[in-house]
Short mmCIF file of C-alpha atoms in Angstrom, two decimals:
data_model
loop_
_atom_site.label_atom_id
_atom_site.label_comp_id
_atom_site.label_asym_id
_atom_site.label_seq_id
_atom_site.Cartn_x
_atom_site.Cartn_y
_atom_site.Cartn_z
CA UNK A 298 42.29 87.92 -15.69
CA UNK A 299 39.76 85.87 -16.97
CA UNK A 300 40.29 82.30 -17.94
CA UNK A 301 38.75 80.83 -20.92
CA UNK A 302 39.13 77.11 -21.32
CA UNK A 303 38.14 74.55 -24.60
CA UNK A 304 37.70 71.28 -24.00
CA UNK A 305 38.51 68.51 -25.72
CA UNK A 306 41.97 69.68 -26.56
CA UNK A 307 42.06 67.32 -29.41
CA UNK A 308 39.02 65.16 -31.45
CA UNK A 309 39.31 63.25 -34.11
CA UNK A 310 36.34 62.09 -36.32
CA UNK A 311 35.02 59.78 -39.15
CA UNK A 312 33.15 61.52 -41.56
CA UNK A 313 29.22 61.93 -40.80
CA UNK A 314 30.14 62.25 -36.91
CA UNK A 315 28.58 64.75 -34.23
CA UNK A 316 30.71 66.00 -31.56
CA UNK A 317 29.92 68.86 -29.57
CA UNK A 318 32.84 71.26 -28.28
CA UNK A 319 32.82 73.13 -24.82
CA UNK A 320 34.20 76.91 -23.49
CA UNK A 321 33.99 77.68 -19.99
CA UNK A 322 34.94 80.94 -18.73
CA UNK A 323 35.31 82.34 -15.65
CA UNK A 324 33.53 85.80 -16.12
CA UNK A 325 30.86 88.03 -16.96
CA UNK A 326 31.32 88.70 -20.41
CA UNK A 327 29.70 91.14 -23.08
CA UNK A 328 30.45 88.77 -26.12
CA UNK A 329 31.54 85.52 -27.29
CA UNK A 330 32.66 84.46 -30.67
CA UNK A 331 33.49 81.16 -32.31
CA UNK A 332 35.90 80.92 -34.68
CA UNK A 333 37.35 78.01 -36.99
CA UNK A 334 41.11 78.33 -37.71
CA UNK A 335 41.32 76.48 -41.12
CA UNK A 336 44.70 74.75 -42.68
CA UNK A 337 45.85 78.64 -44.19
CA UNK A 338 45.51 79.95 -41.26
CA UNK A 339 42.46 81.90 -41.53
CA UNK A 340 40.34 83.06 -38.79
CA UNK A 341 36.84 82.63 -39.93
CA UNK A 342 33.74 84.10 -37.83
CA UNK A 343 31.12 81.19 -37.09
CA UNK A 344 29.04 82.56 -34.39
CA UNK A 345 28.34 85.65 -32.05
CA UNK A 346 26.40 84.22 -29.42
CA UNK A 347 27.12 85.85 -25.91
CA UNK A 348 23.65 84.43 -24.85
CA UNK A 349 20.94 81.61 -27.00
CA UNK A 350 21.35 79.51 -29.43
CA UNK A 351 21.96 80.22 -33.27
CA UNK A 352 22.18 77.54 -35.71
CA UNK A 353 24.38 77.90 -39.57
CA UNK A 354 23.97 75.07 -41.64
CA UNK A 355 25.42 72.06 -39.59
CA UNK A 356 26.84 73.73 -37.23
CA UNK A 357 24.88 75.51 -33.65
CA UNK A 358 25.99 77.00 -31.12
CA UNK A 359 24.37 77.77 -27.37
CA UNK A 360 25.55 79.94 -24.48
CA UNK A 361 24.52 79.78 -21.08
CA UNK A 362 25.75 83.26 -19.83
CA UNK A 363 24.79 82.25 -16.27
CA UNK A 364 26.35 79.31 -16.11
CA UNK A 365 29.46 80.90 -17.84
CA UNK A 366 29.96 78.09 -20.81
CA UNK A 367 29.38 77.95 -24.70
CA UNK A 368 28.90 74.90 -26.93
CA UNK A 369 29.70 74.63 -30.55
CA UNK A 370 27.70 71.43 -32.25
CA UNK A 371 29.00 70.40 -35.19
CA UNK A 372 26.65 67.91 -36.83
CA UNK A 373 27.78 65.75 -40.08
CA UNK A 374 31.13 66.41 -39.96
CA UNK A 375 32.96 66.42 -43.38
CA UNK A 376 36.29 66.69 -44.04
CA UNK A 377 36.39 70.64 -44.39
CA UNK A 378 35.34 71.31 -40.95
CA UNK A 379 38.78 69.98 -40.06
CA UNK A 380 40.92 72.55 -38.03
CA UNK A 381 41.03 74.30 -34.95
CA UNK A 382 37.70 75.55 -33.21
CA UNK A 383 38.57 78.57 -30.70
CA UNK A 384 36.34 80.37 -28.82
CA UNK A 385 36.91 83.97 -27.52
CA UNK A 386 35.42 86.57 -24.80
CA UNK A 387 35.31 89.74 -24.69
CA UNK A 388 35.34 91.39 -20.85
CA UNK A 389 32.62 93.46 -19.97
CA UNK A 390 34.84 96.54 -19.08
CA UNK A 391 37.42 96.15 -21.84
CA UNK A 392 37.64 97.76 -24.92
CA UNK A 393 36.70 95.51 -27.27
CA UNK A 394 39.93 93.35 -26.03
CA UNK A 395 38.97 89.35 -27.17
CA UNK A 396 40.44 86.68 -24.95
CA UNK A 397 40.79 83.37 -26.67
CA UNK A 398 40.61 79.93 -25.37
CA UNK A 399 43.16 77.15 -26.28
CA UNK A 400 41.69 75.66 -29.60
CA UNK A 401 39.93 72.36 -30.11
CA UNK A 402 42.09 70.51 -32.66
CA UNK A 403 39.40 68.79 -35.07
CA UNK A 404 40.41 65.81 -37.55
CA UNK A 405 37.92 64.21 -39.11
CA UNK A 406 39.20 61.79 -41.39
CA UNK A 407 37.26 60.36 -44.35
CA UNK B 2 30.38 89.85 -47.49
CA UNK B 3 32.44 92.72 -46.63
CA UNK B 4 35.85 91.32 -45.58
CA UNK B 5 39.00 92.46 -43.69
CA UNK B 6 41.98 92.54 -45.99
CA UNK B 7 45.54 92.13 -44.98
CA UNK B 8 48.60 92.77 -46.57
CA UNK B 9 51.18 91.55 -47.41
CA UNK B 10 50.41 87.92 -46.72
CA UNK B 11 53.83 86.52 -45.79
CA UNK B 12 56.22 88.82 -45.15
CA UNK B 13 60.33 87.71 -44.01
CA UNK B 14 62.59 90.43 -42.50
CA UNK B 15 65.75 90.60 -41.21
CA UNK B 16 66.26 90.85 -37.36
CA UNK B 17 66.26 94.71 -36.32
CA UNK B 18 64.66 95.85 -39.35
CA UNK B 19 61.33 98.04 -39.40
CA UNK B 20 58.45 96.20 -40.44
CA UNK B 21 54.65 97.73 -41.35
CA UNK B 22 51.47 95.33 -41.51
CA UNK B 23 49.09 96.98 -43.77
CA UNK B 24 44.87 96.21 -43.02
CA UNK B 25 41.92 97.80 -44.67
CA UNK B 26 39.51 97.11 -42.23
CA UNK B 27 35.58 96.71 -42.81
CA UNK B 28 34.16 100.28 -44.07
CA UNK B 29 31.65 101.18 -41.79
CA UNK B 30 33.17 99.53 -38.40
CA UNK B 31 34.94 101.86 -36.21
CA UNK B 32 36.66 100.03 -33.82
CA UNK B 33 40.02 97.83 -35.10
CA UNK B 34 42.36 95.63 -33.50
CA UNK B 35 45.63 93.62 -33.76
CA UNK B 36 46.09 90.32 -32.72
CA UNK B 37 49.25 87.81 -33.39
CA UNK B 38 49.18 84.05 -32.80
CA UNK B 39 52.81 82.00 -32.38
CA UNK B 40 53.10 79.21 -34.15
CA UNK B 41 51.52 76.42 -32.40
CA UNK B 42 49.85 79.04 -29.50
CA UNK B 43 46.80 81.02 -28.74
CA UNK B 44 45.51 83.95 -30.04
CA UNK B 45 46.69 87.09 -28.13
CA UNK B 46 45.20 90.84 -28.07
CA UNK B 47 47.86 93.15 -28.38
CA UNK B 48 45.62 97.09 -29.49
CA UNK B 49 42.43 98.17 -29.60
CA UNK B 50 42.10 101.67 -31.64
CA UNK B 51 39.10 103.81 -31.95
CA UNK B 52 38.36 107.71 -32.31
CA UNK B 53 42.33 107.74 -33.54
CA UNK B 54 44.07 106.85 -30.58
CA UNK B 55 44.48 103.72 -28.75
CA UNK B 56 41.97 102.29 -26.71
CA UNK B 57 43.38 99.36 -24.62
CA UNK B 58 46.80 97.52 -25.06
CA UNK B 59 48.51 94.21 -24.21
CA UNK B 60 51.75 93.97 -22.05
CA UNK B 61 53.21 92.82 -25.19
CA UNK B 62 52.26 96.14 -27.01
CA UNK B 63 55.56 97.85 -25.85
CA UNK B 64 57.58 100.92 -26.94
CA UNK B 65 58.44 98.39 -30.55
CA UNK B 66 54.56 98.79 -31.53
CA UNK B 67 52.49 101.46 -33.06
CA UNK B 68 49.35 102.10 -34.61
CA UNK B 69 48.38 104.60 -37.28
CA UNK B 70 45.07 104.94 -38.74
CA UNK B 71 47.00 106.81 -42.07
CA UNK B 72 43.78 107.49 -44.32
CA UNK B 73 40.15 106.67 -43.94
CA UNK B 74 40.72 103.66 -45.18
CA UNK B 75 44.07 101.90 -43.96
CA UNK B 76 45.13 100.43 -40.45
CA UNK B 77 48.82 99.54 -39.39
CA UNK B 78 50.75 98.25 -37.27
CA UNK B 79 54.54 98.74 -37.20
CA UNK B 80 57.10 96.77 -35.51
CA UNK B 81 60.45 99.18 -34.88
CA UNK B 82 63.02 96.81 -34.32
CA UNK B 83 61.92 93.24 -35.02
CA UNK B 84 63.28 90.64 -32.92
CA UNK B 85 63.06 86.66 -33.24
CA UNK B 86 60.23 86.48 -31.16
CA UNK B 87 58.58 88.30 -33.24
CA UNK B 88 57.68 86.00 -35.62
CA UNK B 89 54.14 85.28 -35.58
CA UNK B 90 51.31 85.57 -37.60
CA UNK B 91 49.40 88.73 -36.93
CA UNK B 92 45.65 89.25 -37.31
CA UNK B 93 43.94 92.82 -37.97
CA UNK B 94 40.12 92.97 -37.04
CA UNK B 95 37.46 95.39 -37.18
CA UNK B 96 33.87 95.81 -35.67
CA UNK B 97 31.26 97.72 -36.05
CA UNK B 98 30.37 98.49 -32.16
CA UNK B 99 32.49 97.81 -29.16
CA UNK B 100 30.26 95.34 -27.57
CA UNK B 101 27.19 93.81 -29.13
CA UNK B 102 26.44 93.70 -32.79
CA UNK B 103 27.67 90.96 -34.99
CA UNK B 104 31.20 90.80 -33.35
CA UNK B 105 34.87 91.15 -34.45
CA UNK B 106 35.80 90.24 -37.99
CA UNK B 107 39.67 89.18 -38.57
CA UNK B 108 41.69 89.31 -41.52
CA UNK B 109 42.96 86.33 -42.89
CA UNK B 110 46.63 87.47 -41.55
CA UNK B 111 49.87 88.15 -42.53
CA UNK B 112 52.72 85.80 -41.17
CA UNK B 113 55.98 87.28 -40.25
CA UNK B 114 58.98 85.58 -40.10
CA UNK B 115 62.08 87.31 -38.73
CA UNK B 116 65.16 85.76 -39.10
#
């Protein structure tokens, strides 16, 4: 099946930082979410971006569908943005069927 | 924002016991899924359901599992005999197309605890 794999595992931060976060998978793919896993629990949807860039506040993300990688920037960091980033593909002959990376572990401490 | 809504939010059983996770998934998306996380682990598929039937499944959607799309409103997922491992939180989502659009929306989850 195909692999999807986050780098860094873990980052920690000081407040203000920019750090940039990386998926690489290993297939064509018809979409590609980004999703921040907060303290509770909760998934939260940051970005569909199978292909370009798209920018939300302080955070942007690109994807490079030929080159088979994504990259979340988070810019400013603050406290909230703490959690864990995961990214997730979605085959192109599969029903819908989202297969998630790892996680990137975020701290960023005040 | 429209929003997928799970209930109940925690839920604890007892090991063997019957379990249903209730979602109201997003009103005008067709396609909805399940998805449950172990503590500590990735995010796993386990359905896909669209038309009223299932779509795709996980190895780990065995004969335990089932789907039922109850109303035009209500999505669940039942768990026959829960075992140990099944504690997890579990995540319903919802989209409007299969591929394309805006993507998958989750639910914030409910976490089950058997014991």
């Amino acid at each position: 099946g195909i692999q999807v794999e986050q780098s860094p595992p873990d980052l920690i931060l000081q407040e203000g930082a920019n750090s940039t976060l990386r998926c690489n998978f290993s297939d064509s793919v018809n979409n590609l979410q980004w999703f921040h896993q907060n303290p509770w629990g909760q998934l939260i949807n940051l970005f569909y971006i199978p292909s370009g860039t798209k920018q939300n506040g302080r955070l942007s993300a690109t994807t490079v569908a030929t080159e088979r990688y994504s990259l979340l920037y988070i810019s400013s960091s603050q406290t909230t943005d703490s959690g864990v980033y995961f990214c997730a593909v979605e085959l192109t002959d599969s029903w819908g069927k989202l297969q998630f990376g790892a996680g990137t572990q975020v701290v960023v401490t005040p | 924002e429209p929003e997928v809504t799970q209930t109940p939010s925690h839920q604890v059983t007892q090991m063997g016991q019957e379990v249903i996770l209730r979602c109201v998934p997003i009103s005008n998306h067709l396609y909805f899924y399940w998805y449950r996380q172990i503590l500590g682990q990735k995010v796993e598929f386990l359905v896909s359901f669209y038309n009223n039937e299932i779509s795709e499944k996980s190895e780990i959607f065995d004969d335990q599992f089932s789907v039922e799309r109850p109303d035009g409103s209500n999505f669940t997922l039942k768990i026959r005999s829960t075992k140990l491992e099944d504690s997890a939180m579990y995540f319903c989502a919802s989209s409007e197309v299969r591929a394309g659009g805006v993507g998958a929306f989750f639910g914030q989850g409910t976490r089950l605890t058997v014991v």
